[in-house]
Amino acid sequence: MREKILLGATDLFLSYGFKSVTMDDIANKLGMSKKTIYQHFDNKTKLVEASTLNLFHFISEGINQICALEKNPIEEIFSIKQFVMEHLKNEKSSPQYQLQKYYPLIFKSLKEKQFCVMQDCVTSNLNRGVATGIYRENIHVDFISRIYFNGMIVIKDDELFPKDKFSMPMLMSNYLEYHLRGICTPKGLEILNNHINSNQS
C-alpha cells in the first residue's frame, strides 16, 4: 500500500507540481481515503520527501545501468538524458523549482545526493572520453563535472528560463550540446554531429 501511494503521489507531483497537488487529489487518484494515506505518511511534507527519495533511487539505478553498458561517452550522455526526461515527464511542472521554493530542506538534501551520483557518473564519463580521444586531454575533469552539475540545476530555474519561452527538452538538448562542444576533440565533434544529424532526420 505504501508503494502504491508513493507511485501515485509521485505521478501527480511530476504532472502538476509539489505545491498544487493536495492530499485530497492523491486520495481521489488512488481511490482511497485520506485516512489511509495518513496511516503511512504523517503529512504532505513526509509524502513529498518519500516520493522524491523514491524517484531519486529509481533514476540513480537507471543511470548506473546505462553507465554499465560502457557506450561511447557522448552516446552515454544522451542516453541518460533520454532516460531522465522520460521518467520526469519532461519536467513540465518544474518539480525541482517548486521543491526548492516550497520544500527547501528536502531540496537541499536531494541536491546533495544528486551531486554525489552525478559527480561519479560525469567524472567517469569525462575520464573515459579523454582516454578514448573523444574529449580533449587537457580538460580539468573536476572543474567541468561541477560546472556541468550546476548548469543542470540552473536550467531548471523557472525565473531564469520561464516555461513559456523554454521547454525542458529544448533546454536539455542545447545544454548538452553546449557542454560537449566545449570539451570534444575533432573525433568527438564528428560523433556529436552525427548524433545530432541522425536525431534531426
mmCIF file of the C-alpha atoms, coordinates in Angstrom:
data_MODEL
# 
_entry.id   MODEL 
# 
loop_
_atom_site.group_PDB 
_atom_site.id 
_atom_site.type_symbol 
_atom_site.label_atom_id 
_atom_site.label_alt_id 
_atom_site.label_comp_id 
_atom_site.label_asym_id 
_atom_site.label_entity_id 
_atom_site.label_seq_id 
_atom_site.pdbx_PDB_ins_code 
_atom_site.Cartn_x 
_atom_site.Cartn_y 
_atom_site.Cartn_z 
_atom_site.occupancy 
_atom_site.B_iso_or_equiv 
_atom_site.pdbx_formal_charge 
_atom_site.auth_seq_id 
_atom_site.auth_comp_id 
_atom_site.auth_asym_id 
_atom_site.auth_atom_id 
_atom_site.pdbx_PDB_model_num 
ATOM 1   C CA . MET A 1 1   ? 0.000  0.000  0.000   1.00 0.00 ? 1   MET A CA 1 
ATOM 2   C CA . ARG A 1 2   ? 2.819  2.393  0.882   1.00 0.00 ? 2   ARG A CA 1 
ATOM 3   C CA . GLU A 1 3   ? 4.403  1.708  -2.527  1.00 0.00 ? 3   GLU A CA 1 
ATOM 4   C CA . LYS A 1 4   ? 1.080  2.331  -4.301  1.00 0.00 ? 4   LYS A CA 1 
ATOM 5   C CA . ILE A 1 5   ? 0.678  5.685  -2.520  1.00 0.00 ? 5   ILE A CA 1 
ATOM 6   C CA . LEU A 1 6   ? 4.257  6.670  -3.360  1.00 0.00 ? 6   LEU A CA 1 
ATOM 7   C CA . LEU A 1 7   ? 3.866  5.874  -7.059  1.00 0.00 ? 7   LEU A CA 1 
ATOM 8   C CA . GLY A 1 8   ? 0.508  7.644  -7.334  1.00 0.00 ? 8   GLY A CA 1 
ATOM 9   C CA . ALA A 1 9   ? 1.724  10.721 -5.449  1.00 0.00 ? 9   ALA A CA 1 
ATOM 10  C CA . THR A 1 10  ? 4.933  10.922 -7.474  1.00 0.00 ? 10  THR A CA 1 
ATOM 11  C CA . ASP A 1 11  ? 2.992  10.780 -10.726 1.00 0.00 ? 11  ASP A CA 1 
ATOM 12  C CA . LEU A 1 12  ? 0.763  13.679 -9.606  1.00 0.00 ? 12  LEU A CA 1 
ATOM 13  C CA . PHE A 1 13  ? 3.669  15.740 -8.243  1.00 0.00 ? 13  PHE A CA 1 
ATOM 14  C CA . LEU A 1 14  ? 5.565  15.435 -11.535 1.00 0.00 ? 14  LEU A CA 1 
ATOM 15  C CA . SER A 1 15  ? 2.454  16.244 -13.583 1.00 0.00 ? 15  SER A CA 1 
ATOM 16  C CA . TYR A 1 16  ? 1.115  19.196 -11.578 1.00 0.00 ? 16  TYR A CA 1 
ATOM 17  C CA . GLY A 1 17  ? 3.841  20.273 -9.147  1.00 0.00 ? 17  GLY A CA 1 
ATOM 18  C CA . PHE A 1 18  ? 4.504  19.776 -5.443  1.00 0.00 ? 18  PHE A CA 1 
ATOM 19  C CA . LYS A 1 19  ? 2.595  22.915 -4.452  1.00 0.00 ? 19  LYS A CA 1 
ATOM 20  C CA . SER A 1 20  ? -0.587 22.320 -6.465  1.00 0.00 ? 20  SER A CA 1 
ATOM 21  C CA . VAL A 1 21  ? -1.273 18.693 -5.542  1.00 0.00 ? 21  VAL A CA 1 
ATOM 22  C CA . THR A 1 22  ? -3.247 18.185 -2.325  1.00 0.00 ? 22  THR A CA 1 
ATOM 23  C CA . MET A 1 23  ? -3.721 15.093 -0.177  1.00 0.00 ? 23  MET A CA 1 
ATOM 24  C CA . ASP A 1 24  ? -7.330 15.063 -1.456  1.00 0.00 ? 24  ASP A CA 1 
ATOM 25  C CA . ASP A 1 25  ? -6.037 14.899 -5.052  1.00 0.00 ? 25  ASP A CA 1 
ATOM 26  C CA . ILE A 1 26  ? -3.838 11.939 -4.188  1.00 0.00 ? 26  ILE A CA 1 
ATOM 27  C CA . ALA A 1 27  ? -6.647 10.137 -2.339  1.00 0.00 ? 27  ALA A CA 1 
ATOM 28  C CA . ASN A 1 28  ? -9.025 10.686 -5.289  1.00 0.00 ? 28  ASN A CA 1 
ATOM 29  C CA . LYS A 1 29  ? -6.486 9.452  -7.846  1.00 0.00 ? 29  LYS A CA 1 
ATOM 30  C CA . LEU A 1 30  ? -5.811 6.302  -5.846  1.00 0.00 ? 30  LEU A CA 1 
ATOM 31  C CA . GLY A 1 31  ? -9.453 5.696  -4.930  1.00 0.00 ? 31  GLY A CA 1 
ATOM 32  C CA . MET A 1 32  ? -8.771 5.613  -1.210  1.00 0.00 ? 32  MET A CA 1 
ATOM 33  C CA . SER A 1 33  ? -9.451 7.761  1.830   1.00 0.00 ? 33  SER A CA 1 
ATOM 34  C CA . LYS A 1 34  ? -7.043 10.379 3.136   1.00 0.00 ? 34  LYS A CA 1 
ATOM 35  C CA . LYS A 1 35  ? -7.048 8.421  6.393   1.00 0.00 ? 35  LYS A CA 1 
ATOM 36  C CA . THR A 1 36  ? -5.380 5.505  4.591   1.00 0.00 ? 36  THR A CA 1 
ATOM 37  C CA . ILE A 1 37  ? -2.655 7.806  3.277   1.00 0.00 ? 37  ILE A CA 1 
ATOM 38  C CA . TYR A 1 38  ? -2.100 9.297  6.743   1.00 0.00 ? 38  TYR A CA 1 
ATOM 39  C CA . GLN A 1 39  ? -1.586 5.803  8.150   1.00 0.00 ? 39  GLN A CA 1 
ATOM 40  C CA . HIS A 1 40  ? 1.577  5.624  6.045   1.00 0.00 ? 40  HIS A CA 1 
ATOM 41  C CA . PHE A 1 41  ? 2.630  9.286  5.885   1.00 0.00 ? 41  PHE A CA 1 
ATOM 42  C CA . ASP A 1 42  ? 2.056  11.738 8.755   1.00 0.00 ? 42  ASP A CA 1 
ATOM 43  C CA . ASN A 1 43  ? 1.640  14.752 6.462   1.00 0.00 ? 43  ASN A CA 1 
ATOM 44  C CA . LYS A 1 44  ? 2.184  16.027 2.942   1.00 0.00 ? 44  LYS A CA 1 
ATOM 45  C CA . THR A 1 45  ? 5.783  17.048 3.650   1.00 0.00 ? 45  THR A CA 1 
ATOM 46  C CA . LYS A 1 46  ? 6.631  13.461 4.672   1.00 0.00 ? 46  LYS A CA 1 
ATOM 47  C CA . LEU A 1 47  ? 4.990  12.210 1.485   1.00 0.00 ? 47  LEU A CA 1 
ATOM 48  C CA . VAL A 1 48  ? 6.894  14.720 -0.673  1.00 0.00 ? 48  VAL A CA 1 
ATOM 49  C CA . GLU A 1 49  ? 10.150 13.663 0.990   1.00 0.00 ? 49  GLU A CA 1 
ATOM 50  C CA . ALA A 1 50  ? 9.465  9.945  0.473   1.00 0.00 ? 50  ALA A CA 1 
ATOM 51  C CA . SER A 1 51  ? 8.346  10.492 -3.139  1.00 0.00 ? 51  SER A CA 1 
ATOM 52  C CA . THR A 1 52  ? 11.439 12.475 -4.109  1.00 0.00 ? 52  THR A CA 1 
ATOM 53  C CA . LEU A 1 53  ? 13.732 9.944  -2.418  1.00 0.00 ? 53  LEU A CA 1 
ATOM 54  C CA . ASN A 1 54  ? 11.977 7.037  -4.116  1.00 0.00 ? 54  ASN A CA 1 
ATOM 55  C CA . LEU A 1 55  ? 12.258 8.694  -7.531  1.00 0.00 ? 55  LEU A CA 1 
ATOM 56  C CA . PHE A 1 56  ? 15.893 9.615  -6.878  1.00 0.00 ? 56  PHE A CA 1 
ATOM 57  C CA . HIS A 1 57  ? 16.796 5.967  -6.162  1.00 0.00 ? 57  HIS A CA 1 
ATOM 58  C CA . PHE A 1 58  ? 14.920 4.762  -9.237  1.00 0.00 ? 58  PHE A CA 1 
ATOM 59  C CA . ILE A 1 59  ? 16.646 7.263  -11.543 1.00 0.00 ? 59  ILE A CA 1 
ATOM 60  C CA . SER A 1 60  ? 20.072 6.665  -9.950  1.00 0.00 ? 60  SER A CA 1 
ATOM 61  C CA . GLU A 1 61  ? 19.705 2.935  -10.566 1.00 0.00 ? 61  GLU A CA 1 
ATOM 62  C CA . GLY A 1 62  ? 18.704 3.582  -14.185 1.00 0.00 ? 62  GLY A CA 1 
ATOM 63  C CA . ILE A 1 63  ? 21.720 5.854  -14.707 1.00 0.00 ? 63  ILE A CA 1 
ATOM 64  C CA . ASN A 1 64  ? 24.019 3.195  -13.207 1.00 0.00 ? 64  ASN A CA 1 
ATOM 65  C CA . GLN A 1 65  ? 22.617 0.608  -15.609 1.00 0.00 ? 65  GLN A CA 1 
ATOM 66  C CA . ILE A 1 66  ? 23.223 2.916  -18.599 1.00 0.00 ? 66  ILE A CA 1 
ATOM 67  C CA . CYS A 1 67  ? 26.798 3.598  -17.428 1.00 0.00 ? 67  CYS A CA 1 
ATOM 68  C CA . ALA A 1 68  ? 27.405 -0.157 -17.039 1.00 0.00 ? 68  ALA A CA 1 
ATOM 69  C CA . LEU A 1 69  ? 26.791 -0.566 -20.799 1.00 0.00 ? 69  LEU A CA 1 
ATOM 70  C CA . GLU A 1 70  ? 30.001 1.448  -21.427 1.00 0.00 ? 70  GLU A CA 1 
ATOM 71  C CA . LYS A 1 71  ? 28.726 3.105  -24.611 1.00 0.00 ? 71  LYS A CA 1 
ATOM 72  C CA . ASN A 1 72  ? 30.929 5.782  -26.090 1.00 0.00 ? 72  ASN A CA 1 
ATOM 73  C CA . PRO A 1 73  ? 30.798 8.744  -23.671 1.00 0.00 ? 73  PRO A CA 1 
ATOM 74  C CA . ILE A 1 74  ? 28.776 11.012 -25.976 1.00 0.00 ? 74  ILE A CA 1 
ATOM 75  C CA . GLU A 1 75  ? 26.094 8.381  -26.605 1.00 0.00 ? 75  GLU A CA 1 
ATOM 76  C CA . GLU A 1 76  ? 26.048 7.664  -22.866 1.00 0.00 ? 76  GLU A CA 1 
ATOM 77  C CA . ILE A 1 77  ? 25.243 11.286 -22.009 1.00 0.00 ? 77  ILE A CA 1 
ATOM 78  C CA . PHE A 1 78  ? 22.365 11.397 -24.497 1.00 0.00 ? 78  PHE A CA 1 
ATOM 79  C CA . SER A 1 79  ? 21.025 8.029  -23.279 1.00 0.00 ? 79  SER A CA 1 
ATOM 80  C CA . ILE A 1 80  ? 20.992 9.304  -19.688 1.00 0.00 ? 80  ILE A CA 1 
ATOM 81  C CA . LYS A 1 81  ? 19.224 12.487 -20.777 1.00 0.00 ? 81  LYS A CA 1 
ATOM 82  C CA . GLN A 1 82  ? 16.576 10.455 -22.598 1.00 0.00 ? 82  GLN A CA 1 
ATOM 83  C CA . PHE A 1 83  ? 16.017 8.160  -19.616 1.00 0.00 ? 83  PHE A CA 1 
ATOM 84  C CA . VAL A 1 84  ? 15.740 11.015 -17.115 1.00 0.00 ? 84  VAL A CA 1 
ATOM 85  C CA . MET A 1 85  ? 13.400 13.069 -19.307 1.00 0.00 ? 85  MET A CA 1 
ATOM 86  C CA . GLU A 1 86  ? 11.049 10.114 -19.797 1.00 0.00 ? 86  GLU A CA 1 
ATOM 87  C CA . HIS A 1 87  ? 10.746 9.471  -16.083 1.00 0.00 ? 87  HIS A CA 1 
ATOM 88  C CA . LEU A 1 88  ? 10.462 13.123 -15.060 1.00 0.00 ? 88  LEU A CA 1 
ATOM 89  C CA . LYS A 1 89  ? 7.693  13.726 -17.646 1.00 0.00 ? 89  LYS A CA 1 
ATOM 90  C CA . ASN A 1 90  ? 9.870  16.379 -19.348 1.00 0.00 ? 90  ASN A CA 1 
ATOM 91  C CA . GLU A 1 91  ? 9.568  18.375 -16.087 1.00 0.00 ? 91  GLU A CA 1 
ATOM 92  C CA . LYS A 1 92  ? 6.586  20.345 -17.376 1.00 0.00 ? 92  LYS A CA 1 
ATOM 93  C CA . SER A 1 93  ? 5.501  21.222 -13.833 1.00 0.00 ? 93  SER A CA 1 
ATOM 94  C CA . SER A 1 94  ? 9.012  22.443 -12.832 1.00 0.00 ? 94  SER A CA 1 
ATOM 95  C CA . PRO A 1 95  ? 9.242  19.926 -9.954  1.00 0.00 ? 95  PRO A CA 1 
ATOM 96  C CA . GLN A 1 96  ? 12.776 20.889 -8.937  1.00 0.00 ? 96  GLN A CA 1 
ATOM 97  C CA . TYR A 1 97  ? 11.957 24.608 -8.862  1.00 0.00 ? 97  TYR A CA 1 
ATOM 98  C CA . GLN A 1 98  ? 8.810  24.009 -6.792  1.00 0.00 ? 98  GLN A CA 1 
ATOM 99  C CA . LEU A 1 99  ? 10.697 21.716 -4.445  1.00 0.00 ? 99  LEU A CA 1 
ATOM 100 C CA . GLN A 1 100 ? 13.363 24.375 -3.922  1.00 0.00 ? 100 GLN A CA 1 
ATOM 101 C CA . LYS A 1 101 ? 10.758 27.083 -3.287  1.00 0.00 ? 101 LYS A CA 1 
ATOM 102 C CA . TYR A 1 102 ? 8.269  25.270 -1.058  1.00 0.00 ? 102 TYR A CA 1 
ATOM 103 C CA . TYR A 1 103 ? 10.326 22.439 0.489   1.00 0.00 ? 103 TYR A CA 1 
ATOM 104 C CA . PRO A 1 104 ? 13.851 23.906 0.774   1.00 0.00 ? 104 PRO A CA 1 
ATOM 105 C CA . LEU A 1 105 ? 15.155 21.353 3.298   1.00 0.00 ? 105 LEU A CA 1 
ATOM 106 C CA . ILE A 1 106 ? 14.060 18.409 1.147   1.00 0.00 ? 106 ILE A CA 1 
ATOM 107 C CA . PHE A 1 107 ? 15.551 20.138 -1.906  1.00 0.00 ? 107 PHE A CA 1 
ATOM 108 C CA . LYS A 1 108 ? 18.897 20.686 -0.140  1.00 0.00 ? 108 LYS A CA 1 
ATOM 109 C CA . SER A 1 109 ? 19.121 17.047 0.936   1.00 0.00 ? 109 SER A CA 1 
ATOM 110 C CA . LEU A 1 110 ? 18.157 15.808 -2.530  1.00 0.00 ? 110 LEU A CA 1 
ATOM 111 C CA . LYS A 1 111 ? 20.645 18.128 -4.236  1.00 0.00 ? 111 LYS A CA 1 
ATOM 112 C CA . GLU A 1 112 ? 23.481 16.722 -2.093  1.00 0.00 ? 112 GLU A CA 1 
ATOM 113 C CA . LYS A 1 113 ? 22.515 13.161 -3.064  1.00 0.00 ? 113 LYS A CA 1 
ATOM 114 C CA . GLN A 1 114 ? 22.197 14.126 -6.743  1.00 0.00 ? 114 GLN A CA 1 
ATOM 115 C CA . PHE A 1 115 ? 25.635 15.745 -6.639  1.00 0.00 ? 115 PHE A CA 1 
ATOM 116 C CA . CYS A 1 116 ? 27.270 12.555 -5.336  1.00 0.00 ? 116 CYS A CA 1 
ATOM 117 C CA . VAL A 1 117 ? 25.668 10.404 -8.026  1.00 0.00 ? 117 VAL A CA 1 
ATOM 118 C CA . MET A 1 118 ? 26.291 12.862 -10.851 1.00 0.00 ? 118 MET A CA 1 
ATOM 119 C CA . GLN A 1 119 ? 29.843 13.585 -9.763  1.00 0.00 ? 119 GLN A CA 1 
ATOM 120 C CA . ASP A 1 120 ? 30.725 9.891  -10.027 1.00 0.00 ? 120 ASP A CA 1 
ATOM 121 C CA . CYS A 1 121 ? 28.885 9.448  -13.316 1.00 0.00 ? 121 CYS A CA 1 
ATOM 122 C CA . VAL A 1 122 ? 30.153 12.615 -15.028 1.00 0.00 ? 122 VAL A CA 1 
ATOM 123 C CA . THR A 1 123 ? 33.748 12.182 -13.781 1.00 0.00 ? 123 THR A CA 1 
ATOM 124 C CA . SER A 1 124 ? 33.790 8.635  -15.138 1.00 0.00 ? 124 SER A CA 1 
ATOM 125 C CA . ASN A 1 125 ? 32.291 9.844  -18.443 1.00 0.00 ? 125 ASN A CA 1 
ATOM 126 C CA . LEU A 1 126 ? 34.895 12.604 -18.768 1.00 0.00 ? 126 LEU A CA 1 
ATOM 127 C CA . ASN A 1 127 ? 37.815 10.297 -17.959 1.00 0.00 ? 127 ASN A CA 1 
ATOM 128 C CA . ARG A 1 128 ? 36.648 7.688  -20.473 1.00 0.00 ? 128 ARG A CA 1 
ATOM 129 C CA . GLY A 1 129 ? 36.158 10.394 -23.083 1.00 0.00 ? 129 GLY A CA 1 
ATOM 130 C CA . VAL A 1 130 ? 39.723 11.603 -22.594 1.00 0.00 ? 130 VAL A CA 1 
ATOM 131 C CA . ALA A 1 131 ? 41.084 8.025  -22.656 1.00 0.00 ? 131 ALA A CA 1 
ATOM 132 C CA . THR A 1 132 ? 39.307 7.260  -25.946 1.00 0.00 ? 132 THR A CA 1 
ATOM 133 C CA . GLY A 1 133 ? 40.322 10.529 -27.616 1.00 0.00 ? 133 GLY A CA 1 
ATOM 134 C CA . ILE A 1 134 ? 36.759 11.868 -27.769 1.00 0.00 ? 134 ILE A CA 1 
ATOM 135 C CA . TYR A 1 135 ? 37.351 14.638 -25.206 1.00 0.00 ? 135 TYR A CA 1 
ATOM 136 C CA . ARG A 1 136 ? 40.400 16.927 -25.094 1.00 0.00 ? 136 ARG A CA 1 
ATOM 137 C CA . GLU A 1 137 ? 43.185 15.519 -22.916 1.00 0.00 ? 137 GLU A CA 1 
ATOM 138 C CA . ASN A 1 138 ? 43.878 18.839 -21.147 1.00 0.00 ? 138 ASN A CA 1 
ATOM 139 C CA . ILE A 1 139 ? 40.382 19.331 -19.670 1.00 0.00 ? 139 ILE A CA 1 
ATOM 140 C CA . HIS A 1 140 ? 40.082 19.838 -15.886 1.00 0.00 ? 140 HIS A CA 1 
ATOM 141 C CA . VAL A 1 141 ? 37.778 16.945 -15.025 1.00 0.00 ? 141 VAL A CA 1 
ATOM 142 C CA . ASP A 1 142 ? 36.783 18.023 -11.501 1.00 0.00 ? 142 ASP A CA 1 
ATOM 143 C CA . PHE A 1 143 ? 36.045 21.595 -12.610 1.00 0.00 ? 143 PHE A CA 1 
ATOM 144 C CA . ILE A 1 144 ? 33.949 20.521 -15.616 1.00 0.00 ? 144 ILE A CA 1 
ATOM 145 C CA . SER A 1 145 ? 31.958 17.924 -13.646 1.00 0.00 ? 145 SER A CA 1 
ATOM 146 C CA . ARG A 1 146 ? 30.978 20.599 -11.090 1.00 0.00 ? 146 ARG A CA 1 
ATOM 147 C CA . ILE A 1 147 ? 30.113 23.170 -13.760 1.00 0.00 ? 147 ILE A CA 1 
ATOM 148 C CA . TYR A 1 148 ? 28.036 20.533 -15.540 1.00 0.00 ? 148 TYR A CA 1 
ATOM 149 C CA . PHE A 1 149 ? 26.095 19.688 -12.371 1.00 0.00 ? 149 PHE A CA 1 
ATOM 150 C CA . ASN A 1 150 ? 25.408 23.341 -11.569 1.00 0.00 ? 150 ASN A CA 1 
ATOM 151 C CA . GLY A 1 151 ? 24.299 24.005 -15.131 1.00 0.00 ? 151 GLY A CA 1 
ATOM 152 C CA . MET A 1 152 ? 21.783 21.170 -14.823 1.00 0.00 ? 152 MET A CA 1 
ATOM 153 C CA . ILE A 1 153 ? 20.373 22.834 -11.685 1.00 0.00 ? 153 ILE A CA 1 
ATOM 154 C CA . VAL A 1 154 ? 20.274 26.304 -13.268 1.00 0.00 ? 154 VAL A CA 1 
ATOM 155 C CA . ILE A 1 155 ? 18.402 25.360 -16.462 1.00 0.00 ? 155 ILE A CA 1 
ATOM 156 C CA . LYS A 1 156 ? 15.549 24.151 -14.242 1.00 0.00 ? 156 LYS A CA 1 
ATOM 157 C CA . ASP A 1 157 ? 15.123 27.603 -12.683 1.00 0.00 ? 157 ASP A CA 1 
ATOM 158 C CA . ASP A 1 158 ? 11.705 28.867 -13.790 1.00 0.00 ? 158 ASP A CA 1 
ATOM 159 C CA . GLU A 1 159 ? 12.578 32.513 -13.222 1.00 0.00 ? 159 GLU A CA 1 
ATOM 160 C CA . LEU A 1 160 ? 15.677 32.332 -15.396 1.00 0.00 ? 160 LEU A CA 1 
ATOM 161 C CA . PHE A 1 161 ? 14.152 30.034 -18.030 1.00 0.00 ? 161 PHE A CA 1 
ATOM 162 C CA . PRO A 1 162 ? 10.353 30.533 -17.987 1.00 0.00 ? 162 PRO A CA 1 
ATOM 163 C CA . LYS A 1 163 ? 8.421  27.571 -19.373 1.00 0.00 ? 163 LYS A CA 1 
ATOM 164 C CA . ASP A 1 164 ? 6.500  29.688 -21.899 1.00 0.00 ? 164 ASP A CA 1 
ATOM 165 C CA . LYS A 1 165 ? 9.802  30.521 -23.606 1.00 0.00 ? 165 LYS A CA 1 
ATOM 166 C CA . PHE A 1 166 ? 11.939 27.453 -22.958 1.00 0.00 ? 166 PHE A CA 1 
ATOM 167 C CA . SER A 1 167 ? 10.733 23.837 -22.976 1.00 0.00 ? 167 SER A CA 1 
ATOM 168 C CA . MET A 1 168 ? 12.747 21.368 -20.901 1.00 0.00 ? 168 MET A CA 1 
ATOM 169 C CA . PRO A 1 169 ? 13.641 19.148 -23.918 1.00 0.00 ? 169 PRO A CA 1 
ATOM 170 C CA . MET A 1 170 ? 14.969 22.238 -25.730 1.00 0.00 ? 170 MET A CA 1 
ATOM 171 C CA . LEU A 1 171 ? 16.974 23.364 -22.681 1.00 0.00 ? 171 LEU A CA 1 
ATOM 172 C CA . MET A 1 172 ? 18.451 19.909 -22.102 1.00 0.00 ? 172 MET A CA 1 
ATOM 173 C CA . SER A 1 173 ? 19.436 19.395 -25.757 1.00 0.00 ? 173 SER A CA 1 
ATOM 174 C CA . ASN A 1 174 ? 21.044 22.815 -26.031 1.00 0.00 ? 174 ASN A CA 1 
ATOM 175 C CA . TYR A 1 175 ? 22.834 22.462 -22.714 1.00 0.00 ? 175 TYR A CA 1 
ATOM 176 C CA . LEU A 1 176 ? 24.282 19.043 -23.607 1.00 0.00 ? 176 LEU A CA 1 
ATOM 177 C CA . GLU A 1 177 ? 25.475 20.306 -26.976 1.00 0.00 ? 177 GLU A CA 1 
ATOM 178 C CA . TYR A 1 178 ? 26.983 23.400 -25.319 1.00 0.00 ? 178 TYR A CA 1 
ATOM 179 C CA . HIS A 1 179 ? 28.775 21.175 -22.768 1.00 0.00 ? 179 HIS A CA 1 
ATOM 180 C CA . LEU A 1 180 ? 30.103 18.697 -25.336 1.00 0.00 ? 180 LEU A CA 1 
ATOM 181 C CA . ARG A 1 181 ? 31.273 21.242 -27.912 1.00 0.00 ? 181 ARG A CA 1 
ATOM 182 C CA . GLY A 1 182 ? 33.477 22.776 -25.220 1.00 0.00 ? 182 GLY A CA 1 
ATOM 183 C CA . ILE A 1 183 ? 35.346 19.546 -24.453 1.00 0.00 ? 183 ILE A CA 1 
ATOM 184 C CA . CYS A 1 184 ? 35.298 17.450 -27.645 1.00 0.00 ? 184 CYS A CA 1 
ATOM 185 C CA . THR A 1 185 ? 38.270 16.702 -29.884 1.00 0.00 ? 185 THR A CA 1 
ATOM 186 C CA . PRO A 1 186 ? 37.695 16.723 -33.680 1.00 0.00 ? 186 PRO A CA 1 
ATOM 187 C CA . LYS A 1 187 ? 36.958 12.976 -33.353 1.00 0.00 ? 187 LYS A CA 1 
ATOM 188 C CA . GLY A 1 188 ? 34.397 13.723 -30.620 1.00 0.00 ? 188 GLY A CA 1 
ATOM 189 C CA . LEU A 1 189 ? 32.808 16.525 -32.653 1.00 0.00 ? 189 LEU A CA 1 
ATOM 190 C CA . GLU A 1 190 ? 32.304 14.130 -35.553 1.00 0.00 ? 190 GLU A CA 1 
ATOM 191 C CA . ILE A 1 191 ? 30.455 11.697 -33.259 1.00 0.00 ? 191 ILE A CA 1 
ATOM 192 C CA . LEU A 1 192 ? 28.426 14.561 -31.769 1.00 0.00 ? 192 LEU A CA 1 
ATOM 193 C CA . ASN A 1 193 ? 27.462 15.992 -35.169 1.00 0.00 ? 193 ASN A CA 1 
ATOM 194 C CA . ASN A 1 194 ? 26.491 12.547 -36.451 1.00 0.00 ? 194 ASN A CA 1 
ATOM 195 C CA . HIS A 1 195 ? 24.309 12.025 -33.368 1.00 0.00 ? 195 HIS A CA 1 
ATOM 196 C CA . ILE A 1 196 ? 22.591 15.420 -33.755 1.00 0.00 ? 196 ILE A CA 1 
ATOM 197 C CA . ASN A 1 197 ? 22.043 14.939 -37.504 1.00 0.00 ? 197 ASN A CA 1 
ATOM 198 C CA . SER A 1 198 ? 20.663 11.410 -37.140 1.00 0.00 ? 198 SER A CA 1 
ATOM 199 C CA . ASN A 1 199 ? 18.232 12.573 -34.451 1.00 0.00 ? 199 ASN A CA 1 
ATOM 200 C CA . GLN A 1 200 ? 17.007 15.502 -36.513 1.00 0.00 ? 200 GLN A CA 1 
ATOM 201 C CA . SER A 1 201 ? 16.294 13.477 -39.626 1.00 0.00 ? 201 SER A CA 1 
# 
